[in-house]
Every structure is written in structure tokens, then in C-alpha cells.
XYZ file of C-alpha atoms in Angstrom:
579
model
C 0.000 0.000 0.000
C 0.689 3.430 -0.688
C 0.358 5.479 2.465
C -1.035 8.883 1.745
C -2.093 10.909 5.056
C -3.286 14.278 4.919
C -3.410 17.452 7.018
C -6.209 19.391 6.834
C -5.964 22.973 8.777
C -8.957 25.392 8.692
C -7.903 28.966 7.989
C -10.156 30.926 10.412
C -7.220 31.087 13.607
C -3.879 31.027 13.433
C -2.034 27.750 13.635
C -2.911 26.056 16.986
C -0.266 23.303 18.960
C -2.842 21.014 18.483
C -3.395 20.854 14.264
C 0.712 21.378 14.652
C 0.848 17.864 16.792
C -1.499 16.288 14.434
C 0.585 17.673 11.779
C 3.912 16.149 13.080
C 2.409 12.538 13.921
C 1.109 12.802 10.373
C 3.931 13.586 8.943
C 6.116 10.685 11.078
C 3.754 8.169 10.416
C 4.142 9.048 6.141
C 8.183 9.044 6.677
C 8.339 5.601 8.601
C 5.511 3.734 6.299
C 7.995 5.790 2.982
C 4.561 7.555 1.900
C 3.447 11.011 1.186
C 2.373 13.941 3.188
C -0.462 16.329 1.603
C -1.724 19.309 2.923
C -4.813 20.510 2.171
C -6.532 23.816 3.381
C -10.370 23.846 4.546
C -11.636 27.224 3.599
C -15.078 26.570 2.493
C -16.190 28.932 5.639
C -15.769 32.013 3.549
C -16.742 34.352 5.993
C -14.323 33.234 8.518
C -11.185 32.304 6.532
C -8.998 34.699 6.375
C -5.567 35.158 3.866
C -3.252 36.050 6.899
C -4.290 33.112 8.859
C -3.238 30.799 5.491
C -0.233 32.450 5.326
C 0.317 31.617 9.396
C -0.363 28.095 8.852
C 2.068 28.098 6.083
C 5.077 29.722 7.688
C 4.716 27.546 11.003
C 4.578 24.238 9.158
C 7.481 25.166 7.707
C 9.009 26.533 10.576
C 8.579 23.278 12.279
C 9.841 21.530 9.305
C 6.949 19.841 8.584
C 7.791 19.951 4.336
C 4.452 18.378 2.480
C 4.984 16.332 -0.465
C 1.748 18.099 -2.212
C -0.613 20.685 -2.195
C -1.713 23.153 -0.841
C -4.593 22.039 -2.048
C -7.512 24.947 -1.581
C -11.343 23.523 -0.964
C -12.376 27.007 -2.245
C -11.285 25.674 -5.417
C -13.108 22.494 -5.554
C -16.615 23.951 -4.785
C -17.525 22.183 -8.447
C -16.306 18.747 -7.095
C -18.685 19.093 -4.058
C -21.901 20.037 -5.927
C -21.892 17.467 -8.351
C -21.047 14.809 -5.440
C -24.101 16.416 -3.038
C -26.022 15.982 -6.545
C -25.175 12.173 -7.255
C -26.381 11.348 -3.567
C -29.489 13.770 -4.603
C -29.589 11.565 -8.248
C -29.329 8.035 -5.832
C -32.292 8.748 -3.657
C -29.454 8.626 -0.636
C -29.825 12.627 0.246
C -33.048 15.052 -0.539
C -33.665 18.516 0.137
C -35.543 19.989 3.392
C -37.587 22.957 4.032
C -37.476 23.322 7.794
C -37.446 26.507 8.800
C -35.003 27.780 11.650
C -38.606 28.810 13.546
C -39.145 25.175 13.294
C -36.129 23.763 14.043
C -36.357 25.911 17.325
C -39.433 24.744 18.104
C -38.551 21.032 17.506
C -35.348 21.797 19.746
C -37.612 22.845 22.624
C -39.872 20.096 22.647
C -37.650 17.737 22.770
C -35.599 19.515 25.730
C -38.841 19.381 27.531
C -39.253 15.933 26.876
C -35.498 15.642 28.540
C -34.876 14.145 24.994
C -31.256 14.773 23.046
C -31.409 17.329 20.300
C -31.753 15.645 16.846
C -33.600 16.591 13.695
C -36.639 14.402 13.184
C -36.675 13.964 8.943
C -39.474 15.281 8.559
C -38.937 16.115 5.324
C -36.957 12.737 3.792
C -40.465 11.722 2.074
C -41.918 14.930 0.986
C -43.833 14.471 -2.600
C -43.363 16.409 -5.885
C -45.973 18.605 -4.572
C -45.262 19.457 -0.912
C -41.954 20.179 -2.197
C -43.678 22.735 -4.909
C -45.969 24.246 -2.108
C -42.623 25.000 0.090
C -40.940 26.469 -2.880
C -43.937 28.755 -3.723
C -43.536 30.077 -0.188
C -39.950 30.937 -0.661
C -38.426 28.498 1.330
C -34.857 27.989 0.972
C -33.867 23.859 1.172
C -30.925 22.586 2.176
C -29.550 19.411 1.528
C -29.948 16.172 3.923
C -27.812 13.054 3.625
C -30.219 10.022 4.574
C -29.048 8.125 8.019
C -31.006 5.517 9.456
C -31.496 5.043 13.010
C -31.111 1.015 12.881
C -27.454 1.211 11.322
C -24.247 0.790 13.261
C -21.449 1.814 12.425
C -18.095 0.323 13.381
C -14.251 0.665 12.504
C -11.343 -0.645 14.088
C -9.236 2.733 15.386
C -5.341 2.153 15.283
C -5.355 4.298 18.080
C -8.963 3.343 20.295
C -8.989 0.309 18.461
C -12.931 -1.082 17.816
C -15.244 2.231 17.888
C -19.058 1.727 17.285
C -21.958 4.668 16.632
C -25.312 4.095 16.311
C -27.064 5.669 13.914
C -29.995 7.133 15.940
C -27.102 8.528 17.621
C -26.004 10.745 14.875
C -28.477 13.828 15.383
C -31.010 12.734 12.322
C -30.284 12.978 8.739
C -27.208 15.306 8.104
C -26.932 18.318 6.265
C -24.372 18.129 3.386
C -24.922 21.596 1.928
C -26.404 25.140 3.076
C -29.923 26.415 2.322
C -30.261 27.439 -1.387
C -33.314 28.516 -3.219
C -35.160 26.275 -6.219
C -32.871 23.878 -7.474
C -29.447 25.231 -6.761
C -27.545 23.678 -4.246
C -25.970 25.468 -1.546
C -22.086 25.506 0.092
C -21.098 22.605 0.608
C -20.465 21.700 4.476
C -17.643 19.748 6.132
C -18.266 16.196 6.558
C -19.195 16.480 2.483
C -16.393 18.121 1.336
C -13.470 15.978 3.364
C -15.392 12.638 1.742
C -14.991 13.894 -1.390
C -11.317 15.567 -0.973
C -9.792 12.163 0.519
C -11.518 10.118 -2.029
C -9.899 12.432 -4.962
C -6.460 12.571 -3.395
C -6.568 8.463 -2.481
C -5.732 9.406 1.149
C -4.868 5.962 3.255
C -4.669 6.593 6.820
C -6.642 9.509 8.662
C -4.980 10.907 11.773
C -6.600 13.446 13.740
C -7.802 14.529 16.855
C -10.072 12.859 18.994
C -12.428 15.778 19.127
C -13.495 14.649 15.439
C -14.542 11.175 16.002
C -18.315 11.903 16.138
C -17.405 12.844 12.662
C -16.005 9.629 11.658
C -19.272 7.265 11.357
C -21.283 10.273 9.457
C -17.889 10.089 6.656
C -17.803 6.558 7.042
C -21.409 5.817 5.507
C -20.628 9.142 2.908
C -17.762 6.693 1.783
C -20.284 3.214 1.482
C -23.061 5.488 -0.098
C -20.096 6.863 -2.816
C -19.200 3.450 -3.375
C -15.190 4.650 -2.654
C -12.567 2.230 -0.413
C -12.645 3.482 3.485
C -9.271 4.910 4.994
C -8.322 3.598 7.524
C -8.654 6.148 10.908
C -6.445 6.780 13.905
C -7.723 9.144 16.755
C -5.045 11.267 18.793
C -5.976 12.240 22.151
C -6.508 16.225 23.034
C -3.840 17.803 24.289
C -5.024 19.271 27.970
C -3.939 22.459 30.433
C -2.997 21.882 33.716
C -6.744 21.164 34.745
C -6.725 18.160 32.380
C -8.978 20.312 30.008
C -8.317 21.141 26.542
C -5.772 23.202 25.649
C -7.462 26.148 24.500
C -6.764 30.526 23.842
C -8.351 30.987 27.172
C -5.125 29.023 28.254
C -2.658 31.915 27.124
C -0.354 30.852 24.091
C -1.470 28.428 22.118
C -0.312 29.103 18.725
C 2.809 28.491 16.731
C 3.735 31.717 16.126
C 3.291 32.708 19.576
C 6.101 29.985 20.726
C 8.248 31.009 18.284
C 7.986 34.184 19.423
C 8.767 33.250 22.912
C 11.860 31.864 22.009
C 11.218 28.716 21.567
C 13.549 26.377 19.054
C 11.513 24.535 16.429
C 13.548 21.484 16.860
C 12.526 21.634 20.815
C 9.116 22.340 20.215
C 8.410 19.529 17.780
C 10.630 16.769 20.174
C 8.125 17.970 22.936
C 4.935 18.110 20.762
C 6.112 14.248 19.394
C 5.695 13.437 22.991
C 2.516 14.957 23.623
C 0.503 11.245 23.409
C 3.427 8.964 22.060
C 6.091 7.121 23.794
C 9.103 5.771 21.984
C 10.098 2.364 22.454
C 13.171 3.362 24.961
C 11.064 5.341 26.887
C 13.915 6.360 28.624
C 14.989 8.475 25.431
C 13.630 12.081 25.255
C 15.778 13.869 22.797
C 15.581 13.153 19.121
C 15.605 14.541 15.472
C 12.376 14.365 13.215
C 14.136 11.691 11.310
C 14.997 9.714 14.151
C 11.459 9.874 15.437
C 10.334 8.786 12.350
C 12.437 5.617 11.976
C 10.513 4.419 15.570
C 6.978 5.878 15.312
C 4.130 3.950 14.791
C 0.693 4.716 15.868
C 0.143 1.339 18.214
C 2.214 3.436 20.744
C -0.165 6.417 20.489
C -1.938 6.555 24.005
C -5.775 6.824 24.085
C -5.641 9.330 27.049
C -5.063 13.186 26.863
C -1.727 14.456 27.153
C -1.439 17.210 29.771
C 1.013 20.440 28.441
C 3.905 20.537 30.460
C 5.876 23.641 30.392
C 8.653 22.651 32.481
C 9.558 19.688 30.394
C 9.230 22.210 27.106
C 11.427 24.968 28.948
C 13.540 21.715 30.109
C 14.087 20.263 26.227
C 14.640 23.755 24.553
C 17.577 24.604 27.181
C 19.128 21.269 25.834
C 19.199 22.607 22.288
C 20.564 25.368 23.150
C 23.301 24.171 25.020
C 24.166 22.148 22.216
C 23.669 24.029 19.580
C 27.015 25.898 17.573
C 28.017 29.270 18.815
C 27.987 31.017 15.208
C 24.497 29.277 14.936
C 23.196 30.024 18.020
C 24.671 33.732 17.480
C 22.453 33.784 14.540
C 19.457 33.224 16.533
C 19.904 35.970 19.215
C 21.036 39.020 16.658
C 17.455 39.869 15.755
C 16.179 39.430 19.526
C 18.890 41.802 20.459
C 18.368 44.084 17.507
C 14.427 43.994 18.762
C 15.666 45.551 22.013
C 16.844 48.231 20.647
C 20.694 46.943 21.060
C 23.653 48.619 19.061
C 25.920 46.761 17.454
C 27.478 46.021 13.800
C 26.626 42.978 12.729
C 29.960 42.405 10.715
C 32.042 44.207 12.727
C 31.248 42.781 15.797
C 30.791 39.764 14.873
C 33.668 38.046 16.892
C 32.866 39.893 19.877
C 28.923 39.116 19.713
C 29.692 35.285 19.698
C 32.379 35.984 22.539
C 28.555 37.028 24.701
C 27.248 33.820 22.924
C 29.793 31.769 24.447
C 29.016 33.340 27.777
C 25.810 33.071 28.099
C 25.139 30.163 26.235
C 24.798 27.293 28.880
C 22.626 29.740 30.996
C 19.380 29.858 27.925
C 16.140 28.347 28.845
C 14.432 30.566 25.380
C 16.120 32.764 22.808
C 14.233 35.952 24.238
C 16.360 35.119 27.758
C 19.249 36.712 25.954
C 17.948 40.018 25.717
C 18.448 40.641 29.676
C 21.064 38.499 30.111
C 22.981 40.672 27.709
C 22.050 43.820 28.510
C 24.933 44.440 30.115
C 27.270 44.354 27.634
C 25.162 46.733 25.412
C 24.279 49.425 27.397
C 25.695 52.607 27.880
C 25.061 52.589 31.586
C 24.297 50.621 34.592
C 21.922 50.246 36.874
C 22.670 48.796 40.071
C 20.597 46.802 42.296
C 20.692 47.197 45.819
C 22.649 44.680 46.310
C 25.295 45.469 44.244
C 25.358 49.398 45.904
C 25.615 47.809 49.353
C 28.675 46.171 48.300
C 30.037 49.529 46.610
C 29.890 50.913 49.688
C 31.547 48.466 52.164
C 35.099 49.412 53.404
C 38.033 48.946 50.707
C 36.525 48.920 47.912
C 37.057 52.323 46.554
C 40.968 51.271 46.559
C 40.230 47.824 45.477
C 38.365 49.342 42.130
C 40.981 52.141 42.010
C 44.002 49.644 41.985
C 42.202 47.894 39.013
C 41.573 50.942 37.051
C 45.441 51.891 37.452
C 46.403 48.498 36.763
C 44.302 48.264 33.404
C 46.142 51.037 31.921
C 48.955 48.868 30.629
C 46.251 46.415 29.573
C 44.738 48.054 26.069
C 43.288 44.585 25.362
C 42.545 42.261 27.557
C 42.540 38.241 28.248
C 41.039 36.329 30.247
C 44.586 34.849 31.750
C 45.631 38.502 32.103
C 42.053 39.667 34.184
C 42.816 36.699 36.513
C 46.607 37.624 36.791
C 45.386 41.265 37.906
C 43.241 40.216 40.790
C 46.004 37.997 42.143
C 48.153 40.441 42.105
C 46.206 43.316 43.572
C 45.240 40.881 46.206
C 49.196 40.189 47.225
C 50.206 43.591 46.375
C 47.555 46.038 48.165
C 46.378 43.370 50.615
C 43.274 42.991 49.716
C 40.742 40.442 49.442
C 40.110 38.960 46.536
C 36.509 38.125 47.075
C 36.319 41.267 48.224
C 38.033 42.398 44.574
C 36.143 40.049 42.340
C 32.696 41.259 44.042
C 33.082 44.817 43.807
C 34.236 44.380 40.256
C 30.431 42.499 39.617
C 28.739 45.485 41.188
C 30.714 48.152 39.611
C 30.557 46.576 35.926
C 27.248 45.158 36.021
C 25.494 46.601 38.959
C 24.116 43.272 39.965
C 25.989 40.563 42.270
C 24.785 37.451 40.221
C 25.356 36.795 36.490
C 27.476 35.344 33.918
C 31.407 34.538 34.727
C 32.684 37.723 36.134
C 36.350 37.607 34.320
C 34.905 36.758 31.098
C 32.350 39.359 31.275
C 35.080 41.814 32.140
C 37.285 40.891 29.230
C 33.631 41.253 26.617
C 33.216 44.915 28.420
C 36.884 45.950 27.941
C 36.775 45.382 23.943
C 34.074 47.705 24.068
C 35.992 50.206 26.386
C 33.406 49.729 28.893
C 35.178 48.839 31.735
C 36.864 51.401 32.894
C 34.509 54.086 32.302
C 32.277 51.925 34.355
C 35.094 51.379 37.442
C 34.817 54.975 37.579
C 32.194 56.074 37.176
C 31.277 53.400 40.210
C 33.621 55.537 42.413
C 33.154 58.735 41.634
C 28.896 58.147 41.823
C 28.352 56.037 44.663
C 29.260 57.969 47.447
C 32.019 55.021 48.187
C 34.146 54.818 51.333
C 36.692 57.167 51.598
C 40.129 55.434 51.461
C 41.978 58.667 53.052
C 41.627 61.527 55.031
C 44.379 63.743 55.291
C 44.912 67.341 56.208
C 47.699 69.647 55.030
C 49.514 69.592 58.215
C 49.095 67.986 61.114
C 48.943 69.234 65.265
C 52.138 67.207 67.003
C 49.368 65.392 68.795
C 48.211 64.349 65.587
C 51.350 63.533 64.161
C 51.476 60.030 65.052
C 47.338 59.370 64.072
C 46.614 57.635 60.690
C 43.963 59.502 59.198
C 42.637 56.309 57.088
C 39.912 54.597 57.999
C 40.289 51.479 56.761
C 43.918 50.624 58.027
C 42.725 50.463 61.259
C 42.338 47.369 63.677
C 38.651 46.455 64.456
C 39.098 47.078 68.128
C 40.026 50.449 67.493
C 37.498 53.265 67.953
C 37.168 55.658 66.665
C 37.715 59.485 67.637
C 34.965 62.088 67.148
C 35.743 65.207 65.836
C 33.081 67.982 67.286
C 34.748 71.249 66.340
C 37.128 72.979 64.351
C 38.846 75.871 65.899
C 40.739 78.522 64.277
C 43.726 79.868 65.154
C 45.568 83.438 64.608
C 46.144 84.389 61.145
C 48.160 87.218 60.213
C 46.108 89.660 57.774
C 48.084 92.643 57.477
C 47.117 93.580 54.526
C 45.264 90.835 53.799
C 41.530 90.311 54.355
C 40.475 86.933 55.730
C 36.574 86.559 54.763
C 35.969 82.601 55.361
C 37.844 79.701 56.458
C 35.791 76.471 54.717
C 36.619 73.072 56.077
C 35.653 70.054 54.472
C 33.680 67.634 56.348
C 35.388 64.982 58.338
C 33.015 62.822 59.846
C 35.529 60.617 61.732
C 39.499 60.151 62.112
C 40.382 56.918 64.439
C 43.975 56.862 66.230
C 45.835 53.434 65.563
C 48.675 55.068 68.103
C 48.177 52.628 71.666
C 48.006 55.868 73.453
C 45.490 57.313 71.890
C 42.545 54.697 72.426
C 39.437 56.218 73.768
C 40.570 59.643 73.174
C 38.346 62.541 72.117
C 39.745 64.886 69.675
C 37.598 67.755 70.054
C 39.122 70.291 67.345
C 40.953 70.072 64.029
C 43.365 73.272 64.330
C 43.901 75.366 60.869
C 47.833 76.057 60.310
C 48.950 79.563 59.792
C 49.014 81.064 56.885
C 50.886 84.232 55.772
C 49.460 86.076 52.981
C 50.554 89.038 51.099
C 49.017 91.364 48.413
C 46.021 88.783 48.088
C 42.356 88.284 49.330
C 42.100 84.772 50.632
C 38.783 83.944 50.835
C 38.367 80.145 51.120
C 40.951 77.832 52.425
C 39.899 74.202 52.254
C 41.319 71.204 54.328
C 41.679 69.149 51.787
C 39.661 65.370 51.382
C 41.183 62.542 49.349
C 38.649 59.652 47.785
C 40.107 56.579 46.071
């Protein structure tokens, strides 16, 4: 046999997870049986179809890489086909037309709700004579077109997913309608259940896979097939795919369609793993990661399970980080250029080309989606930072003003910088200025990214100085943050204060510190000059490492002499040193 299976979207939404699973277990079922994969596009609802949402269904079978072997074929197109079918059943004595008005079919619907009886049309029409039929038409009444069912059949097929399925037919809802209301002898639109018949009879379709939501359809298309006199495919039911509340997956769910994943960030080759697994399990069910192709080689619709399959996003999120993390750097770089160009991001695409993968590398092994790359990289992009409160908390703890200071002297020999040679600096800073190097490495997080978690510090360092980012960053960290200052020191000093270090941070934790309360001025000769204002600059604290000075109270900060001739001084400033 010839497999031919068929997928058979409706243009009126875009395309939805669950015509995109049907689509893929169509699609491995025609690669592992070596047949052929036809899409065809229902759009006989004129009203509701819509270009765009052809063009949608297009670009995310492709996307997926679900390539068809024919078609699209267009129903619009084959309106012709229909109408001569509906009027061979109409020729056989199989279908007729009926004049029941919508008044009446209300008023049938009511009775029988009253009568706690399921809706269903009664035929009331199936044996109207030449002349009843001339009387309805002198009235104006449109007729549609009925396809006869009778209430004693049953219908049975053996599903290669539910395996044996039987209908009744007095369970079908009454004699079907095949095609809309239409006055005299025309015939109307042709409807659904008409128009698939006819379309997988022309295109000697095999195998129908679909959703389970369309089985009530099956034993209406099964006796269009017997009265047509055309072979029966056989038909394989795939369960729904449900939300968390084990309900189908629907728009009121959030994202739903293709587009909307891919927009999301989502890898094709991730989402089509994860949607083969939505309702089939591979013979190593221990295996959860494989191509199209090496789905194909394994799938076969026995192990297609008969209950829904619930959406799981952490498995999805789960399987796309795992292509990612595999996937090439220049490939992956491809990926994340137009997410970052999105975000407004500045770069040149040729130009920066090695230094964009260097971020790439980076960040890489950190990607749940593609869109996670637009804050992770931020960073490196932006002109400025903006620093969380950690990160200005640990700006502003003691040494790191000369920590940050050492690194921006150091870096001036460095007008490129490696990785080896970032590392070599800390060490050496550490040894050198004896300081920390945690204390080093974290204030260069906060100062360069203004966050205290993130990618690998050094190598994030080395991506900002290509861009010449780093130091202007280093300082602009001290000179806006209102960091610890790593020195006070006056001009001169009192011989009591001779001996005092005026920097903070030198000093033993069980030293106190001394408070300075006043400043007191001493004589200053004027003659001639005019002394207007003597302006100190704040000194909030100086702490005495000298043994004899523990406990003590400084209580002024005396201004030296100054001799001045043939000038106004008007200012003279004790001068305050940051690092």
C-alpha cells in the first residue's frame, strides 16, 4: 500500500499546537511507512477564513519543518467537485432537500428539551412528494440538503489508536446536512463532513490521523464513503492535548499558537521533540531527545496513548535549554542578533561579529528561550548601569574604593585584555595592596554590572573591555556612589596628631574611633590681607591606631597659619582625598 495521510488545517485562527501535533504525527507516520504527506486547506467557511491566517499556517509548518509532499490544495477551489457529489447522492435517492425553517427547528429543539430528549432533527422532510416540495418552494423556502441516516445502522471501525469504535445511527443527530440552504434547485455551500469525503476520495488518502475531538465525525464520513461506493481509509484518533486542569488546551489558556512559541523563544527542533511526545512514547522510553528523522524511523501509531496528554511547560522549557546548550556558537549567534536588535541593542553585525559570539559563548549554557538573551545581555550593550541594591551595598563596604581604584590603574597597561591577564590582575592586587580577593572580584560584579549574580565575572570583564566599557564603568562606580573614603588627610598635622593615621580602613577592628566635634581657628596674620571665610571640608571621623590614643576625644581640628601678602584669601579648604 501506498500510504497517503493528509493534514487538513482550517484557515479561520492562526495555527494552533494542536493541528501542529497532528501535523507532526502525520507527517512521522508518512516518513516511517515511505509515503506522502499532503496538505490541504479547509476554507469553504468564507466568511471566517482569512488570507493572513493561510499564510500563518504556512510559515509555522514550515518553521517546524513539517515539508508536504503536495498541495496546498484549496477547498475554495473544488466547490464544483462538491456540488456534483451532493447531486449524485441527490440523483441516488441517498440525500433530498428539506424545508425546515429555523422557527421550526427551534421549536422542535424545545420540545424535545422538555421531553429531557437529546437534540436531533426528526426527517421530517426525507419523504416529501413532488408537490409538498412545490408548495414550500412557492412560499420561498430555501432547502438545504440532507444526507439520509437511518437510526437502525451501526457503524463500526477498528481505530489504530482506540482500536474497535461503534456509533449508532440514531445517535447521529437525524439525517445530516451536506450543503447550506439554497433557493429552487441550486444547491448550496457545501459543508464539512461532504467536502473531506470527497477531498480524501480524490487525493486516495490511506490513513486519517486526527484529533479525537473529530470522532463523532467519523461514522457520518464513514457511511458518505459506502453510499459513494469509494474504499474506506483507515482512521487513527489522537488524544486532546489538555492544560494543567486536564482540560483542553485552549486561547483561554494563554499561548497556544505556533507563532506565539516562536515568538517566545522557543527552538523549532525543541518544540516539535516535545509536541512528538505529547501522546506517544518511543520504544526506549527512557529516550527524550531526538531529530524528526529519528522519530520517524521508531513511530508507529500502536504506541499512540488513548488518554489526553497534559502540556507541560517545564519539560518544554527543560528540552529547549538542551538545544541550546548544544547548539554551535555562530548558529546560536544567529538566533539571538534579531532578539537583540528587537531591544533596541547597538551593534554592527559584521564588525562585531567576533565579539557578539564571545557574549554567545558566555551566556550560552545559561538559555532556557532565545528571548532570555535580551536581559542576560544587557549588560554588555548598554551605555550605563543600573545597580541593584545589592550590588550598591557592596560599593559601599570598606576597601573597595581602593580595590576598584588599583584595578583601574592596573588596566592602563592592559589596552586589550585576556582572560589569563584579568585573573593575573586580581592575584596580584590581592598580594600587592592586601586585599581580598573576594572582596576584589565582588566589587568588580557590582561596579561593571550593577548586579551581584550573572554570567562569569572575568569573562564578562574581558567582553566589556573590547568595548571600552570597563573602565569608564570602574569609575564612574567611584566617583557616583558615594564610596568609602580610602583617606583623610589634612595639610599639616597638630604634634598630637602627628602620630594618628587619618585612614579609615587601616585600622584594627578594636580600634574606635575618635569624634571630631569642632574645628577651631587659630591666629592668622592679615596685614594687609583680608580673611573673609575659612571652609573646612567635612570629616566625619578620624580613628587613632597610636596605643596611646585609644578612647581619646579629639575635640578640634586646628587650621595652620598662613601668611598672605598682596592677596584676598577667601576660602581655604582642608583638603579630602577619595580613592
Amino acid at each position: 500500500m501506498n500510504v497517503r495521510v493528509r493534514l487538513a488545517p482550517s484557515p479561520t485562527g492562526n495555527l494552533h499546537i494542536g493541528t501542529a501535533r497532528t501535523a507532526v504525527f502525520n507527517w512521522l507516520f508518512a516518513r516511517n511507512q515511505g509515503g506522502q504527506f499532503i496538505l490541504r486547506v479547509e476554507d469553504t467557511d468564507l466568511e471566517r477564513s482569512k488570507s493572513e491566517y493561510t499564510d500563518n499556517i504556512l510559515e509555522g509548518l514550515t518553521w517546524l519543518g513539517m515539508k508536504w509532499d503536495e498541495g496546498p490544495i484549496f477547498q475554495s477551489q473544488r466547490l464544483e467537485a462538491y456540488r456534483q457529489t451532493v447531486q449524485t447522492l441527490l440523483d441516488k435517492g441517498l440525500a433530498y432537500r428539506c424545508y425546515t425553517t429555523s422557527a421550526e427547528l427551534d421549536e422542535m429543539r424545545e420540545a424535545q428539551k422538555a421531553n429531557k430528549q437529546a437534540p436531533r432533527y426528526d426527517n421530517r422532510h426525507r419523504n416529501l412528494t413532488p408537490e409538498q416540495r412545490e408548495a414550500f418552494e412557492a412560499e420561498g423556502r430555501q432547502a438545504v440538503i440532507r444526507f439520509i441516516i437511518e437510526d437502525d445502522r451501526t457503524i463500526s471501525w477498528h481505530d489504530m489508536v482506540r482500536d474497535t469504535v461503534s456509533w449508532k445511527g440514531s445517535d447521529l443527530g437525524g439525517d445530516m446536512v451536506i450543503a447550506r440552504a439554497s433557493i429552487g434547485g441550486d444547491i448550496g455551500q457545501p459543508l464539512y463532513n461532504l467536502a473531506v469525503v470527497v477531498d480524501d476520495i480524490d487525493m486516495a488518502i490511506t490513513h486519517v490521523i486526527r484529533g479525537e475531538d473529530h470522532i463523532g465525525n467519523t461514522p457520518k464520513q464513514i457511511l458518505l464513503y459506502e453510499a459513494l461506493g469509494a474504499t474506506i481509509p483507515e482512521f487513527a484518533h489522537t488524544p486532546l492535548i489538555l492544560n494543567s486542569q486536564g482540560q483542553k488546551l485552549s486561547k483561554r489558556d494563554g499561548v497556544t499558537s505556533i507563532s506565539d512559541f516562536k515568538d517566545m523563544g522557543y527552538l523549532p527542533e525543541a518544540l516539535v521533540n516535545y509536541m512528538t511526545l505529547l501522546g506517544w512514547t518511543p520504544p526506549d522510553s527512557t529516550q527524550e531527545i531526538f531529530t524528526l528523522s529519528e522519530a520517524a524511523a521508531v513511530f508507529s501509531l500502536e504506541r499512540v496513548n488513548k488518554a489526553g496528554a497534559k502540556f507541560d511547560w517545564d519539560k518544554l522549557n527543560w528540552l529547549n535549554s538542551q538545544y541550546l546548550h548544544k547548539m554551535p556558537v555562530p548558529q546560536l549567534t544567529d538566533l539571538l542578533i534579531p532578539y537583540w536588535q528587537k531591544a533596541g541593542y547597538e551593534f554592527d553585525i559584521e564588525a562585531d561579529r567576533t565579539w557578539l559570539e564571545q557574549i554567545t559563548t558566555l551566556i550560552s549554557q545559561s538559555l532556557v528561550r532565545l528571548t532570555d538573551a535580551v536581559d542576560m545581555c544587557k549588560v554588555f550593550f548598554s551605555t550605563t548601569v543600573e545597580y541593584e541594591e545589592e550590588a550598591i551595598a557592596q560599593l559601599q563596604q570598606p576597601k573597595v574604593s581602593e580595590a576598584l581604584l588599583a584595578v583601574l590603574g592596573a588596566l592602563e597597561s592592559h589596552p586589550t585584555l585576556t582572560s589569563a591577564e584579568a585573573q593575573k590582575i586580581t592575584k596580584k592586587l590581592s598580594k600587592e595592596k592586601n586585599l581580598n580577593k573576594g572582596l576584589i572580584m565582588r566589587s568588580l560584579r557590582a561596579a561593571l554590572t550593577g548586579a551581584m549574580h550573572g554570567p562569569d565575572l572575568i569573562e564578562s570583564w574581558v567582553i566589556l573591555h573590547q568595548r571600552g566599557t570597563a573602565q569608564t564603568r570602574l569609575q564612574e562606580a567611584i566617583n557616583n556612589l558615594n564610596l568609602p573614603l580610602v583617606a583623610v588627610v589634612a595639610p599639616t598635622a597638630t604634634p598630637e596628631q602627628a602620630n594618628a593615621e587619618t585612614a579609615a580602613e587601616t585600622l584594627a577592628p578594636e580600634q574606635p574611633a575618635a569624634e571630631v566635634t569642632a574645628v577651631e581657628k587659630k591666629s592668622v596674620e592679615t596685614d594687609p590681607v583680608a580673611v573673609t571665610a575659612v571652609e573646612i571640608s567635612a570629616v566625619e571621623t578620624v580613628e587613632k591606631s597610636t596605643p596611646e590614643a585609644v578612647g581619646a576625644e579629639v575635640s578640634t581640628v586646628e587650621i595652620p597659619q598662613f601668611e598672605a601678602t598682596e592677596a584676598e584669601v577667601s576660602t581655604a579648604e582642608i583638603p579630602q582625598f577619595e580613592a
